[in-house]
Each structure stands twice: as C-alpha cells, then as structure tokens.
C-alpha cells in the first residue's frame, strides 16, 4: 500500500477524488490536508470532513493555508463552478468530527520525516501548503517518495483564463516554488484531465442510497456548469480523480520528462510553459487511456452505494 498525504481544496471533483482514494486498497491515506482554493479553507475543511462522513471513513484532516503565498485569494473563489458551499449546494448537514489541531504544513513535514522516501503526496488544490512545507523544511524534497499534482495546462489552453489552469492560477508563486524544487513530480494537468470526462448517465446510476443521492446531486451541479460553458460537452472533467488514478496506476497516462516554467505576471499569469532546457524536469502527463481510467474510477465509486 502506498502511504499517501492527500492535499485538497474540497470542491466537487475533490469530493469524487476523496471517495475514489479512500475506496482504493492500493492507497493508505495517512491524512488529508486542506487549503483555500475552490472555497475558503474553513469550507474546504468542512467539506472534506463531510465527504469522509458520507463515505463512512474516519481519516484525520488537517487545515492549511488560507491564502496564496504573496497574493490575495481569487474574488469569489471558484464558487461559480462548485457552488456556494463548494459541493454543488447539496451540503445539508454539519460534519460530526473536526479537523486535528496540527496544521497541514506541520503534518506534511512530520509525516515525511517520519517515513523517509515512503510518502506519496497527491496535491489537487493550489500548491500553497506544499510550497510552505518545503520552504519551512527544505530537506523534504529529498525525503518525499513522490508527488502527483493536479494542475497546469502545459500543451493545451487553460480553464481559469485562456492560458492558465485554476490550481496554478490561484497561487502561481507557490507553483513556481514547487516546480523548481527537486521534488519528484508527476503533473496531471488539463492536458489529460479534459480527456477524462464523466458522462451524466454514469452519475445517475449512483442514485438509490443516501450517499448516492448526495454525490449524484453534487456532480449534477458540476455537469450543469460544464454544459453552460461548453454546450454539448456531455460530461464533466475528472480532474482531481485522475491524479488519484495516476497515484494508483501510473500506466493510465504517458508522461514526457520536461522542465516547466510558471508565469507569475501579465496576461499569461499562471501559465505553465514547457521548457525543454529547464534544469528541474518533471513528468508532464500528455496522454491518457481515458476509457480504462473511467472504468477503474466507476468500479471504485460503489463505496457510495
Ligand atoms: Ca481541487
């Protein structure tokens, strides 16, 4: 089993990724760390606890960054995509449990030091927590097992802007810190996640249980958003779940090993630019076996039945 720290900013695709991860026997989730991003950090933490409760798992949650390294949070966060509550406006209960007292950054540092070369970090929100952790404890970069990041749009257009993907656009300085460190990174960006669409009828099949209704209603909101910005798209992007999929089975994707620069100003702010000459290279996923991944994801989702 891979020991995993799962860093989330729980909106709708994070929620699906959490359900997928905790129902995958290949992964042992040591803890979930949260940050602002799709919503405020308090809401992301609450949502993470609520999703765990819905899928019947008790895993510790650690609250993290409330804002980017050097900037303000984005106006309105990403509530147009994920709903006011971050979960498609379906959250109708307060979770029973609370976050732990240790901070996300300290949890990351302490776990990685305790288990050198064993911990996989899956990061599917802005990269603020990870950047803060390696700034506070630079030795982490040689102690982490590996890092799978949902973020970036290296060879394709962005989604937050025509150039930038949302997680990177939210804190480009943090992304720059992380990509220029010597962390062993696999980048699961829009290059591949926009090829893994979840059709609406698959989600309707989840109905019939309390948790199934919760997920189906939540993802329905996400489908409506996708349909509104690209009519006829026929599904929603499985961004964060694909990062979990790649951590479970790297053969879902094909990467290219290349440097990635992050633009931190101007019209292309937040853009991830391929840099073949870059000294610090990372695995950028460029191809995905979308149907095999989708089957795998859907088979693991009956956790909610
Ligand atoms: Ca996310």
PDB file of C-alpha atoms and ligand atoms in Angstrom:
ATOM      1  CA  UNK A   1       0.000   0.000   0.000  1.00  0.00           C
ATOM      2  CA  UNK A   2       1.212   3.459  -0.867  1.00  0.00           C
ATOM      3  CA  UNK A   3       1.220   5.825   2.095  1.00  0.00           C
ATOM      4  CA  UNK A   4      -0.486   8.995   0.952  1.00  0.00           C
ATOM      5  CA  UNK A   5      -0.984  12.538   2.130  1.00  0.00           C
ATOM      6  CA  UNK A   6      -3.872  13.951   0.133  1.00  0.00           C
ATOM      7  CA  UNK A   7      -3.923  17.750  -0.190  1.00  0.00           C
ATOM      8  CA  UNK A   8      -7.348  19.068  -1.227  1.00  0.00           C
ATOM      9  CA  UNK A   9      -9.425  22.267  -1.554  1.00  0.00           C
ATOM     10  CA  UNK A  10     -12.632  20.315  -1.463  1.00  0.00           C
ATOM     11  CA  UNK A  11     -14.972  21.238  -4.238  1.00  0.00           C
ATOM     12  CA  UNK A  12     -16.901  18.745  -6.349  1.00  0.00           C
ATOM     13  CA  UNK A  13     -14.090  16.933  -8.167  1.00  0.00           C
ATOM     14  CA  UNK A  14     -12.074  16.790  -4.937  1.00  0.00           C
ATOM     15  CA  UNK A  15     -15.084  15.103  -3.316  1.00  0.00           C
ATOM     16  CA  UNK A  16     -15.133  12.430  -6.028  1.00  0.00           C
ATOM     17  CA  UNK A  17     -11.363  12.045  -5.739  1.00  0.00           C
ATOM     18  CA  UNK A  18     -11.644  11.523  -1.983  1.00  0.00           C
ATOM     19  CA  UNK A  19     -14.328   8.841  -2.436  1.00  0.00           C
ATOM     20  CA  UNK A  20     -12.156   7.150  -5.087  1.00  0.00           C
ATOM     21  CA  UNK A  21      -8.990   7.304  -2.969  1.00  0.00           C
ATOM     22  CA  UNK A  22     -10.445   6.040   0.295  1.00  0.00           C
ATOM     23  CA  UNK A  23     -12.056   3.122  -1.522  1.00  0.00           C
ATOM     24  CA  UNK A  24      -8.812   2.078  -3.221  1.00  0.00           C
ATOM     25  CA  UNK A  25      -6.941  -0.668  -1.371  1.00  0.00           C
ATOM     26  CA  UNK A  26      -3.659   0.342  -3.033  1.00  0.00           C
ATOM     27  CA  UNK A  27      -3.613   3.558  -1.001  1.00  0.00           C
ATOM     28  CA  UNK A  28      -3.290   4.126   2.712  1.00  0.00           C
ATOM     29  CA  UNK A  29      -4.387   7.709   3.332  1.00  0.00           C
ATOM     30  CA  UNK A  30      -2.379   8.962   6.316  1.00  0.00           C
ATOM     31  CA  UNK A  31      -4.323  12.200   6.389  1.00  0.00           C
ATOM     32  CA  UNK A  32      -5.989  14.844   4.272  1.00  0.00           C
ATOM     33  CA  UNK A  33      -4.648  18.384   4.295  1.00  0.00           C
ATOM     34  CA  UNK A  34      -6.805  21.274   3.171  1.00  0.00           C
ATOM     35  CA  UNK A  35      -6.387  24.762   1.777  1.00  0.00           C
ATOM     36  CA  UNK A  36      -8.414  27.628   0.356  1.00  0.00           C
ATOM     37  CA  UNK A  37      -8.968  27.353  -3.400  1.00  0.00           C
ATOM     38  CA  UNK A  38     -12.386  26.365  -4.688  1.00  0.00           C
ATOM     39  CA  UNK A  39     -13.751  27.826  -1.430  1.00  0.00           C
ATOM     40  CA  UNK A  40     -12.370  29.323   1.818  1.00  0.00           C
ATOM     41  CA  UNK A  41     -10.143  26.973   3.810  1.00  0.00           C
ATOM     42  CA  UNK A  42     -12.786  26.643   6.554  1.00  0.00           C
ATOM     43  CA  UNK A  43     -15.314  25.472   3.954  1.00  0.00           C
ATOM     44  CA  UNK A  44     -12.783  23.159   2.277  1.00  0.00           C
ATOM     45  CA  UNK A  45     -12.037  21.564   5.655  1.00  0.00           C
ATOM     46  CA  UNK A  46     -15.732  21.187   6.484  1.00  0.00           C
ATOM     47  CA  UNK A  47     -16.429  19.711   3.049  1.00  0.00           C
ATOM     48  CA  UNK A  48     -13.580  17.215   3.408  1.00  0.00           C
ATOM     49  CA  UNK A  49     -14.934  16.053   6.767  1.00  0.00           C
ATOM     50  CA  UNK A  50     -18.470  15.892   5.340  1.00  0.00           C
ATOM     51  CA  UNK A  51     -17.413  13.786   2.340  1.00  0.00           C
ATOM     52  CA  UNK A  52     -15.492  11.372   4.579  1.00  0.00           C
ATOM     53  CA  UNK A  53     -18.583  11.026   6.741  1.00  0.00           C
ATOM     54  CA  UNK A  54     -20.787  10.360   3.696  1.00  0.00           C
ATOM     55  CA  UNK A  55     -18.484   7.575   2.520  1.00  0.00           C
ATOM     56  CA  UNK A  56     -18.173   6.188   6.042  1.00  0.00           C
ATOM     57  CA  UNK A  57     -14.421   6.681   6.554  1.00  0.00           C
ATOM     58  CA  UNK A  58     -12.667   8.240   9.519  1.00  0.00           C
ATOM     59  CA  UNK A  59      -9.337   9.726   8.392  1.00  0.00           C
ATOM     60  CA  UNK A  60      -7.657  12.701  10.091  1.00  0.00           C
ATOM     61  CA  UNK A  61      -7.993  16.097   8.393  1.00  0.00           C
ATOM     62  CA  UNK A  62      -5.530  18.974   8.851  1.00  0.00           C
ATOM     63  CA  UNK A  63      -6.434  22.549   7.948  1.00  0.00           C
ATOM     64  CA  UNK A  64      -3.858  24.530   5.988  1.00  0.00           C
ATOM     65  CA  UNK A  65      -3.314  27.712   4.024  1.00  0.00           C
ATOM     66  CA  UNK A  66      -5.996  30.374   3.941  1.00  0.00           C
ATOM     67  CA  UNK A  67      -4.395  32.442   1.180  1.00  0.00           C
ATOM     68  CA  UNK A  68      -1.692  32.308  -1.506  1.00  0.00           C
ATOM     69  CA  UNK A  69       1.996  32.924  -0.697  1.00  0.00           C
ATOM     70  CA  UNK A  70       2.058  36.501  -1.978  1.00  0.00           C
ATOM     71  CA  UNK A  71      -1.409  37.361  -3.218  1.00  0.00           C
ATOM     72  CA  UNK A  72      -4.990  37.787  -2.196  1.00  0.00           C
ATOM     73  CA  UNK A  73      -7.435  34.940  -2.728  1.00  0.00           C
ATOM     74  CA  UNK A  74      -9.372  34.985  -6.006  1.00  0.00           C
ATOM     75  CA  UNK A  75     -12.564  37.031  -5.924  1.00  0.00           C
ATOM     76  CA  UNK A  76     -15.444  34.599  -5.278  1.00  0.00           C
ATOM     77  CA  UNK A  77     -13.015  31.638  -5.160  1.00  0.00           C
ATOM     78  CA  UNK A  78     -14.410  29.079  -7.686  1.00  0.00           C
ATOM     79  CA  UNK A  79     -17.964  29.094  -6.367  1.00  0.00           C
ATOM     80  CA  UNK A  80     -19.387  29.606  -9.863  1.00  0.00           C
ATOM     81  CA  UNK A  81     -18.049  26.139 -10.684  1.00  0.00           C
ATOM     82  CA  UNK A  82     -18.545  24.318  -7.358  1.00  0.00           C
ATOM     83  CA  UNK A  83     -21.495  26.142  -5.721  1.00  0.00           C
ATOM     84  CA  UNK A  84     -21.641  28.487  -2.729  1.00  0.00           C
ATOM     85  CA  UNK A  85     -20.785  25.625  -0.360  1.00  0.00           C
ATOM     86  CA  UNK A  86     -18.236  24.095  -2.742  1.00  0.00           C
ATOM     87  CA  UNK A  87     -20.319  20.928  -3.027  1.00  0.00           C
ATOM     88  CA  UNK A  88     -22.928  21.983  -5.577  1.00  0.00           C
ATOM     89  CA  UNK A  89     -25.133  23.452  -2.831  1.00  0.00           C
ATOM     90  CA  UNK A  90     -26.137  19.996  -1.592  1.00  0.00           C
ATOM     91  CA  UNK A  91     -24.470  20.096   1.832  1.00  0.00           C
ATOM     92  CA  UNK A  92     -27.313  19.936   4.341  1.00  0.00           C
ATOM     93  CA  UNK A  93     -25.507  18.797   7.484  1.00  0.00           C
ATOM     94  CA  UNK A  94     -22.573  19.756   9.683  1.00  0.00           C
ATOM     95  CA  UNK A  95     -19.938  17.030   9.912  1.00  0.00           C
ATOM     96  CA  UNK A  96     -19.707  15.207  13.195  1.00  0.00           C
ATOM     97  CA  UNK A  97     -15.909  15.396  13.507  1.00  0.00           C
ATOM     98  CA  UNK A  98     -13.486  18.325  13.443  1.00  0.00           C
ATOM     99  CA  UNK A  99     -10.048  18.879  11.973  1.00  0.00           C
ATOM    100  CA  UNK A 100      -6.992  17.932  14.039  1.00  0.00           C
ATOM    101  CA  UNK A 101      -5.061  20.648  15.866  1.00  0.00           C
ATOM    102  CA  UNK A 102      -1.778  20.126  13.965  1.00  0.00           C
ATOM    103  CA  UNK A 103      -1.503  22.359  10.887  1.00  0.00           C
ATOM    104  CA  UNK A 104      -1.445  20.927   7.357  1.00  0.00           C
ATOM    105  CA  UNK A 105       2.131  22.114   6.809  1.00  0.00           C
ATOM    106  CA  UNK A 106       3.406  20.549  10.036  1.00  0.00           C
ATOM    107  CA  UNK A 107       1.559  17.311   9.317  1.00  0.00           C
ATOM    108  CA  UNK A 108       3.206  17.082   5.890  1.00  0.00           C
ATOM    109  CA  UNK A 109       6.670  17.805   7.307  1.00  0.00           C
ATOM    110  CA  UNK A 110       6.340  15.430  10.253  1.00  0.00           C
ATOM    111  CA  UNK A 111       4.947  12.511   8.260  1.00  0.00           C
ATOM    112  CA  UNK A 112       7.541  12.773   5.501  1.00  0.00           C
ATOM    113  CA  UNK A 113      10.389  12.938   8.033  1.00  0.00           C
ATOM    114  CA  UNK A 114       8.970  10.015   9.951  1.00  0.00           C
ATOM    115  CA  UNK A 115       8.710   7.867   6.800  1.00  0.00           C
ATOM    116  CA  UNK A 116      11.592   8.878   4.524  1.00  0.00           C
ATOM    117  CA  UNK A 117      11.071   8.034   0.818  1.00  0.00           C
ATOM    118  CA  UNK A 118       7.745   6.346   1.612  1.00  0.00           C
ATOM    119  CA  UNK A 119       5.144   9.090   1.364  1.00  0.00           C
ATOM    120  CA  UNK A 120       3.279   9.964  -1.818  1.00  0.00           C
ATOM    121  CA  UNK A 121       1.769  13.425  -1.787  1.00  0.00           C
ATOM    122  CA  UNK A 122      -1.272  13.840  -4.009  1.00  0.00           C
ATOM    123  CA  UNK A 123      -1.990  17.564  -4.349  1.00  0.00           C
ATOM    124  CA  UNK A 124      -5.188  18.661  -6.067  1.00  0.00           C
ATOM    125  CA  UNK A 125      -5.599  22.274  -4.958  1.00  0.00           C
ATOM    126  CA  UNK A 126      -3.395  25.373  -5.101  1.00  0.00           C
ATOM    127  CA  UNK A 127       0.173  24.397  -4.223  1.00  0.00           C
ATOM    128  CA  UNK A 128       0.431  26.708  -1.207  1.00  0.00           C
ATOM    129  CA  UNK A 129       0.658  24.032   1.523  1.00  0.00           C
ATOM    130  CA  UNK A 130       3.346  22.130  -0.350  1.00  0.00           C
ATOM    131  CA  UNK A 131       5.361  25.293  -1.064  1.00  0.00           C
ATOM    132  CA  UNK A 132       5.145  26.348   2.592  1.00  0.00           C
ATOM    133  CA  UNK A 133       6.245  22.886   3.718  1.00  0.00           C
ATOM    134  CA  UNK A 134       9.366  22.853   1.531  1.00  0.00           C
ATOM    135  CA  UNK A 135      10.190  26.436   2.480  1.00  0.00           C
ATOM    136  CA  UNK A 136       9.952  25.535   6.166  1.00  0.00           C
ATOM    137  CA  UNK A 137      11.779  22.192   5.814  1.00  0.00           C
ATOM    138  CA  UNK A 138      13.852  22.193   2.595  1.00  0.00           C
ATOM    139  CA  UNK A 139      15.149  18.682   3.328  1.00  0.00           C
ATOM    140  CA  UNK A 140      11.665  17.394   2.446  1.00  0.00           C
ATOM    141  CA  UNK A 141      12.445  17.483  -1.263  1.00  0.00           C
ATOM    142  CA  UNK A 142      14.809  14.528  -0.911  1.00  0.00           C
ATOM    143  CA  UNK A 143      12.640  12.671   1.619  1.00  0.00           C
ATOM    144  CA  UNK A 144       9.282  12.621  -0.196  1.00  0.00           C
ATOM    145  CA  UNK A 145       8.570   9.387  -2.098  1.00  0.00           C
ATOM    146  CA  UNK A 146       6.744  11.036  -4.952  1.00  0.00           C
ATOM    147  CA  UNK A 147       4.319  13.830  -5.724  1.00  0.00           C
ATOM    148  CA  UNK A 148       1.308  13.699  -8.033  1.00  0.00           C
ATOM    149  CA  UNK A 149      -0.147  17.114  -8.779  1.00  0.00           C
ATOM    150  CA  UNK A 150      -3.408  18.012 -10.496  1.00  0.00           C
ATOM    151  CA  UNK A 151      -2.543  21.314 -12.060  1.00  0.00           C
ATOM    152  CA  UNK A 152      -1.356  23.156 -15.103  1.00  0.00           C
ATOM    153  CA  UNK A 153      -2.097  23.210 -18.798  1.00  0.00           C
ATOM    154  CA  UNK A 154       1.280  22.687 -20.416  1.00  0.00           C
ATOM    155  CA  UNK A 155       0.427  21.993 -24.049  1.00  0.00           C
ATOM    156  CA  UNK A 156      -3.268  22.978 -24.018  1.00  0.00           C
ATOM    157  CA  UNK A 157      -5.335  26.104 -23.166  1.00  0.00           C
ATOM    158  CA  UNK A 158      -6.249  26.952 -19.567  1.00  0.00           C
ATOM    159  CA  UNK A 159      -9.581  26.969 -17.785  1.00  0.00           C
ATOM    160  CA  UNK A 160      -9.281  29.832 -15.261  1.00  0.00           C
ATOM    161  CA  UNK A 161      -8.005  32.013 -18.113  1.00  0.00           C
ATOM    162  CA  UNK A 162      -7.260  31.161 -21.758  1.00  0.00           C
ATOM    163  CA  UNK A 163      -3.693  30.462 -20.578  1.00  0.00           C
ATOM    164  CA  UNK A 164      -3.870  29.217 -17.004  1.00  0.00           C
ATOM    165  CA  UNK A 165      -5.322  26.241 -15.161  1.00  0.00           C
ATOM    166  CA  UNK A 166      -7.192  27.107 -11.943  1.00  0.00           C
ATOM    167  CA  UNK A 167      -4.936  25.496  -9.281  1.00  0.00           C
ATOM    168  CA  UNK A 168      -1.806  27.100 -10.700  1.00  0.00           C
ATOM    169  CA  UNK A 169      -3.544  30.409 -11.454  1.00  0.00           C
ATOM    170  CA  UNK A 170      -4.685  30.618  -7.821  1.00  0.00           C
ATOM    171  CA  UNK A 171      -1.104  30.657  -6.486  1.00  0.00           C
ATOM    172  CA  UNK A 172       1.474  30.860  -9.286  1.00  0.00           C
ATOM    173  CA  UNK A 173       4.296  31.715  -6.868  1.00  0.00           C
ATOM    174  CA  UNK A 174       3.662  28.502  -4.925  1.00  0.00           C
ATOM    175  CA  UNK A 175       3.670  26.509  -8.168  1.00  0.00           C
ATOM    176  CA  UNK A 176       6.984  28.102  -9.101  1.00  0.00           C
ATOM    177  CA  UNK A 177       8.498  27.095  -5.733  1.00  0.00           C
ATOM    178  CA  UNK A 178       7.264  23.516  -6.142  1.00  0.00           C
ATOM    179  CA  UNK A 179       8.201  23.032  -9.827  1.00  0.00           C
ATOM    180  CA  UNK A 180      11.690  24.468  -9.351  1.00  0.00           C
ATOM    181  CA  UNK A 181      12.393  22.280  -6.306  1.00  0.00           C
ATOM    182  CA  UNK A 182      13.877  18.851  -6.898  1.00  0.00           C
ATOM    183  CA  UNK A 183      10.682  17.095  -5.822  1.00  0.00           C
ATOM    184  CA  UNK A 184       9.861  14.034  -7.972  1.00  0.00           C
ATOM    185  CA  UNK A 185       6.709  15.401  -9.601  1.00  0.00           C
ATOM    186  CA  UNK A 186       4.131  13.914 -11.946  1.00  0.00           C
ATOM    187  CA  UNK A 187       1.919  16.668 -13.316  1.00  0.00           C
ATOM    188  CA  UNK A 188      -1.650  15.673 -14.171  1.00  0.00           C
ATOM    189  CA  UNK A 189      -2.921  18.774 -15.923  1.00  0.00           C
ATOM    190  CA  UNK A 190      -5.689  19.776 -18.296  1.00  0.00           C
ATOM    191  CA  UNK A 191      -3.549  18.130 -20.997  1.00  0.00           C
ATOM    192  CA  UNK A 192      -5.039  14.845 -19.773  1.00  0.00           C
ATOM    193  CA  UNK A 193      -7.915  15.677 -17.412  1.00  0.00           C
ATOM    194  CA  UNK A 194     -10.020  17.273 -20.137  1.00  0.00           C
ATOM    195  CA  UNK A 195      -9.855  13.923 -21.930  1.00  0.00           C
ATOM    196  CA  UNK A 196     -11.385  12.100 -18.973  1.00  0.00           C
ATOM    197  CA  UNK A 197     -14.987  13.225 -18.965  1.00  0.00           C
ATOM    198  CA  UNK A 198     -17.585  11.690 -16.678  1.00  0.00           C
ATOM    199  CA  UNK A 199     -20.903  11.308 -18.547  1.00  0.00           C
ATOM    200  CA  UNK A 200     -24.096  12.316 -16.761  1.00  0.00           C
ATOM    201  CA  UNK A 201     -25.809   8.913 -17.127  1.00  0.00           C
ATOM    202  CA  UNK A 202     -22.999   7.198 -15.187  1.00  0.00           C
ATOM    203  CA  UNK A 203     -23.651   9.526 -12.286  1.00  0.00           C
ATOM    204  CA  UNK A 204     -27.413   8.988 -12.385  1.00  0.00           C
ATOM    205  CA  UNK A 205     -26.678   5.283 -11.834  1.00  0.00           C
ATOM    206  CA  UNK A 206     -25.310   6.156  -8.363  1.00  0.00           C
ATOM    207  CA  UNK A 207     -28.791   7.076  -7.120  1.00  0.00           C
ATOM    208  CA  UNK A 208     -30.668   4.850  -4.727  1.00  0.00           C
ATOM    209  CA  UNK A 209     -28.855   5.413  -1.449  1.00  0.00           C
ATOM    210  CA  UNK A 210     -28.398   8.471   0.752  1.00  0.00           C
ATOM    211  CA  UNK A 211     -24.752   8.842  -0.220  1.00  0.00           C
ATOM    212  CA  UNK A 212     -25.530   8.084  -3.862  1.00  0.00           C
ATOM    213  CA  UNK A 213     -28.117  10.864  -3.982  1.00  0.00           C
ATOM    214  CA  UNK A 214     -25.634  13.238  -2.337  1.00  0.00           C
ATOM    215  CA  UNK A 215     -22.956  12.541  -4.944  1.00  0.00           C
ATOM    216  CA  UNK A 216     -25.346  12.471  -7.897  1.00  0.00           C
ATOM    217  CA  UNK A 217     -26.906  15.824  -6.940  1.00  0.00           C
ATOM    218  CA  UNK A 218     -23.496  17.347  -6.300  1.00  0.00           C
ATOM    219  CA  UNK A 219     -21.997  16.174  -9.587  1.00  0.00           C
ATOM    220  CA  UNK A 220     -25.203  17.240 -11.381  1.00  0.00           C
ATOM    221  CA  UNK A 221     -24.335  20.831 -10.433  1.00  0.00           C
ATOM    222  CA  UNK A 222     -20.866  20.320 -11.932  1.00  0.00           C
ATOM    223  CA  UNK A 223     -22.370  18.877 -15.117  1.00  0.00           C
ATOM    224  CA  UNK A 224     -24.630  21.938 -15.435  1.00  0.00           C
ATOM    225  CA  UNK A 225     -21.580  24.193 -15.158  1.00  0.00           C
ATOM    226  CA  UNK A 226     -19.690  22.250 -17.843  1.00  0.00           C
ATOM    227  CA  UNK A 227     -22.720  22.312 -20.103  1.00  0.00           C
ATOM    228  CA  UNK A 228     -23.050  26.090 -19.626  1.00  0.00           C
ATOM    229  CA  UNK A 229     -19.508  26.889 -20.679  1.00  0.00           C
ATOM    230  CA  UNK A 230     -19.255  24.264 -23.412  1.00  0.00           C
ATOM    231  CA  UNK A 231     -22.728  23.204 -24.633  1.00  0.00           C
ATOM    232  CA  UNK A 232     -22.814  19.606 -25.795  1.00  0.00           C
ATOM    233  CA  UNK A 233     -19.650  18.589 -23.926  1.00  0.00           C
ATOM    234  CA  UNK A 234     -21.563  15.613 -22.487  1.00  0.00           C
ATOM    235  CA  UNK A 235     -19.695  15.294 -19.209  1.00  0.00           C
ATOM    236  CA  UNK A 236     -17.570  16.932 -16.550  1.00  0.00           C
ATOM    237  CA  UNK A 237     -13.792  16.787 -16.172  1.00  0.00           C
ATOM    238  CA  UNK A 238     -12.414  14.215 -13.739  1.00  0.00           C
ATOM    239  CA  UNK A 239      -9.506  16.466 -12.801  1.00  0.00           C
ATOM    240  CA  UNK A 240      -8.724  15.520  -9.213  1.00  0.00           C
ATOM    241  CA  UNK A 241      -9.813  11.866  -9.563  1.00  0.00           C
ATOM    242  CA  UNK A 242      -7.290  11.370 -12.385  1.00  0.00           C
ATOM    243  CA  UNK A 243      -4.457  12.436 -10.051  1.00  0.00           C
ATOM    244  CA  UNK A 244      -5.609   9.722  -7.640  1.00  0.00           C
ATOM    245  CA  UNK A 245      -5.821   7.267 -10.546  1.00  0.00           C
ATOM    246  CA  UNK A 246      -2.236   8.043 -11.573  1.00  0.00           C
ATOM    247  CA  UNK A 247      -1.042   7.508  -7.987  1.00  0.00           C
ATOM    248  CA  UNK A 248      -2.748   4.091  -8.011  1.00  0.00           C
ATOM    249  CA  UNK A 249      -1.684   3.060 -11.522  1.00  0.00           C
ATOM    250  CA  UNK A 250       0.793   5.254 -13.428  1.00  0.00           C
ATOM    251  CA  UNK A 251       0.118   3.272 -16.592  1.00  0.00           C
ATOM    252  CA  UNK A 252      -3.154   5.211 -17.079  1.00  0.00           C
ATOM    253  CA  UNK A 253      -1.006   8.021 -18.502  1.00  0.00           C
ATOM    254  CA  UNK A 254       2.066   8.645 -20.615  1.00  0.00           C
ATOM    255  CA  UNK A 255       4.338  11.436 -19.452  1.00  0.00           C
ATOM    256  CA  UNK A 256       7.040  13.475 -21.071  1.00  0.00           C
ATOM    257  CA  UNK A 257      10.018  14.499 -18.927  1.00  0.00           C
ATOM    258  CA  UNK A 258      10.485  18.239 -19.260  1.00  0.00           C
ATOM    259  CA  UNK A 259      11.069  21.481 -17.350  1.00  0.00           C
ATOM    260  CA  UNK A 260       8.025  23.647 -16.639  1.00  0.00           C
ATOM    261  CA  UNK A 261       8.174  27.390 -16.032  1.00  0.00           C
ATOM    262  CA  UNK A 262       5.351  29.266 -14.336  1.00  0.00           C
ATOM    263  CA  UNK A 263       4.473  32.774 -15.490  1.00  0.00           C
ATOM    264  CA  UNK A 264       3.669  34.986 -12.489  1.00  0.00           C
ATOM    265  CA  UNK A 265       2.534  38.252 -14.083  1.00  0.00           C
ATOM    266  CA  UNK A 266       0.803  39.846 -17.023  1.00  0.00           C
ATOM    267  CA  UNK A 267      -1.788  38.479 -19.396  1.00  0.00           C
ATOM    268  CA  UNK A 268      -0.421  34.936 -19.154  1.00  0.00           C
ATOM    269  CA  UNK A 269      -0.257  34.955 -15.345  1.00  0.00           C
ATOM    270  CA  UNK A 270      -0.409  31.369 -14.041  1.00  0.00           C
ATOM    271  CA  UNK A 271       0.508  29.765 -17.349  1.00  0.00           C
ATOM    272  CA  UNK A 272       2.672  26.623 -17.219  1.00  0.00           C
ATOM    273  CA  UNK A 273       5.155  26.812 -20.073  1.00  0.00           C
ATOM    274  CA  UNK A 274       7.177  23.811 -21.246  1.00  0.00           C
ATOM    275  CA  UNK A 275      10.899  24.444 -21.009  1.00  0.00           C
ATOM    276  CA  UNK A 276      12.933  21.625 -22.580  1.00  0.00           C
ATOM    277  CA  UNK A 277      16.143  23.331 -21.446  1.00  0.00           C
ATOM    278  CA  UNK A 278      14.973  23.598 -17.812  1.00  0.00           C
ATOM    279  CA  UNK A 279      17.290  22.063 -15.238  1.00  0.00           C
ATOM    280  CA  UNK A 280      14.497  20.842 -12.980  1.00  0.00           C
ATOM    281  CA  UNK A 281      12.487  18.396 -15.023  1.00  0.00           C
ATOM    282  CA  UNK A 282       9.158  16.829 -14.086  1.00  0.00           C
ATOM    283  CA  UNK A 283       6.871  14.170 -15.578  1.00  0.00           C
ATOM    284  CA  UNK A 284       4.181  16.039 -17.502  1.00  0.00           C
ATOM    285  CA  UNK A 285       1.303  13.741 -18.479  1.00  0.00           C
ATOM    286  CA  UNK A 286       0.404  14.197 -22.123  1.00  0.00           C
ATOM    287  CA  UNK A 287      -1.622  11.087 -22.977  1.00  0.00           C
ATOM    288  CA  UNK A 288      -4.243   9.145 -21.029  1.00  0.00           C
ATOM    289  CA  UNK A 289      -6.080   5.876 -21.507  1.00  0.00           C
ATOM    290  CA  UNK A 290      -9.363   7.601 -20.696  1.00  0.00           C
ATOM    291  CA  UNK A 291     -11.736   4.643 -21.004  1.00  0.00           C
ATOM    292  CA  UNK A 292      -9.608   2.320 -18.837  1.00  0.00           C
ATOM    293  CA  UNK A 293      -9.283   5.053 -16.197  1.00  0.00           C
ATOM    294  CA  UNK A 294     -13.023   5.836 -16.265  1.00  0.00           C
ATOM    295  CA  UNK A 295     -13.898   2.145 -15.781  1.00  0.00           C
ATOM    296  CA  UNK A 296     -11.494   1.923 -12.852  1.00  0.00           C
ATOM    297  CA  UNK A 297     -12.870   5.077 -11.244  1.00  0.00           C
ATOM    298  CA  UNK A 298     -16.502   3.949 -11.640  1.00  0.00           C
ATOM    299  CA  UNK A 299     -15.776   0.499 -10.195  1.00  0.00           C
ATOM    300  CA  UNK A 300     -14.347   2.126  -7.084  1.00  0.00           C
ATOM    301  CA  UNK A 301     -17.236   4.516  -6.638  1.00  0.00           C
ATOM    302  CA  UNK A 302     -19.763   1.915  -5.373  1.00  0.00           C
ATOM    303  CA  UNK A 303     -18.400   2.903  -1.964  1.00  0.00           C
ATOM    304  CA  UNK A 304     -21.326   5.294  -2.016  1.00  0.00           C
ATOM    305  CA  UNK A 305     -23.990   2.622  -2.676  1.00  0.00           C
TER     306      UNK A 305
HETATM  307 CA1  LIG B   1      -9.265  20.565  -6.209  1.00  0.00          CA
END
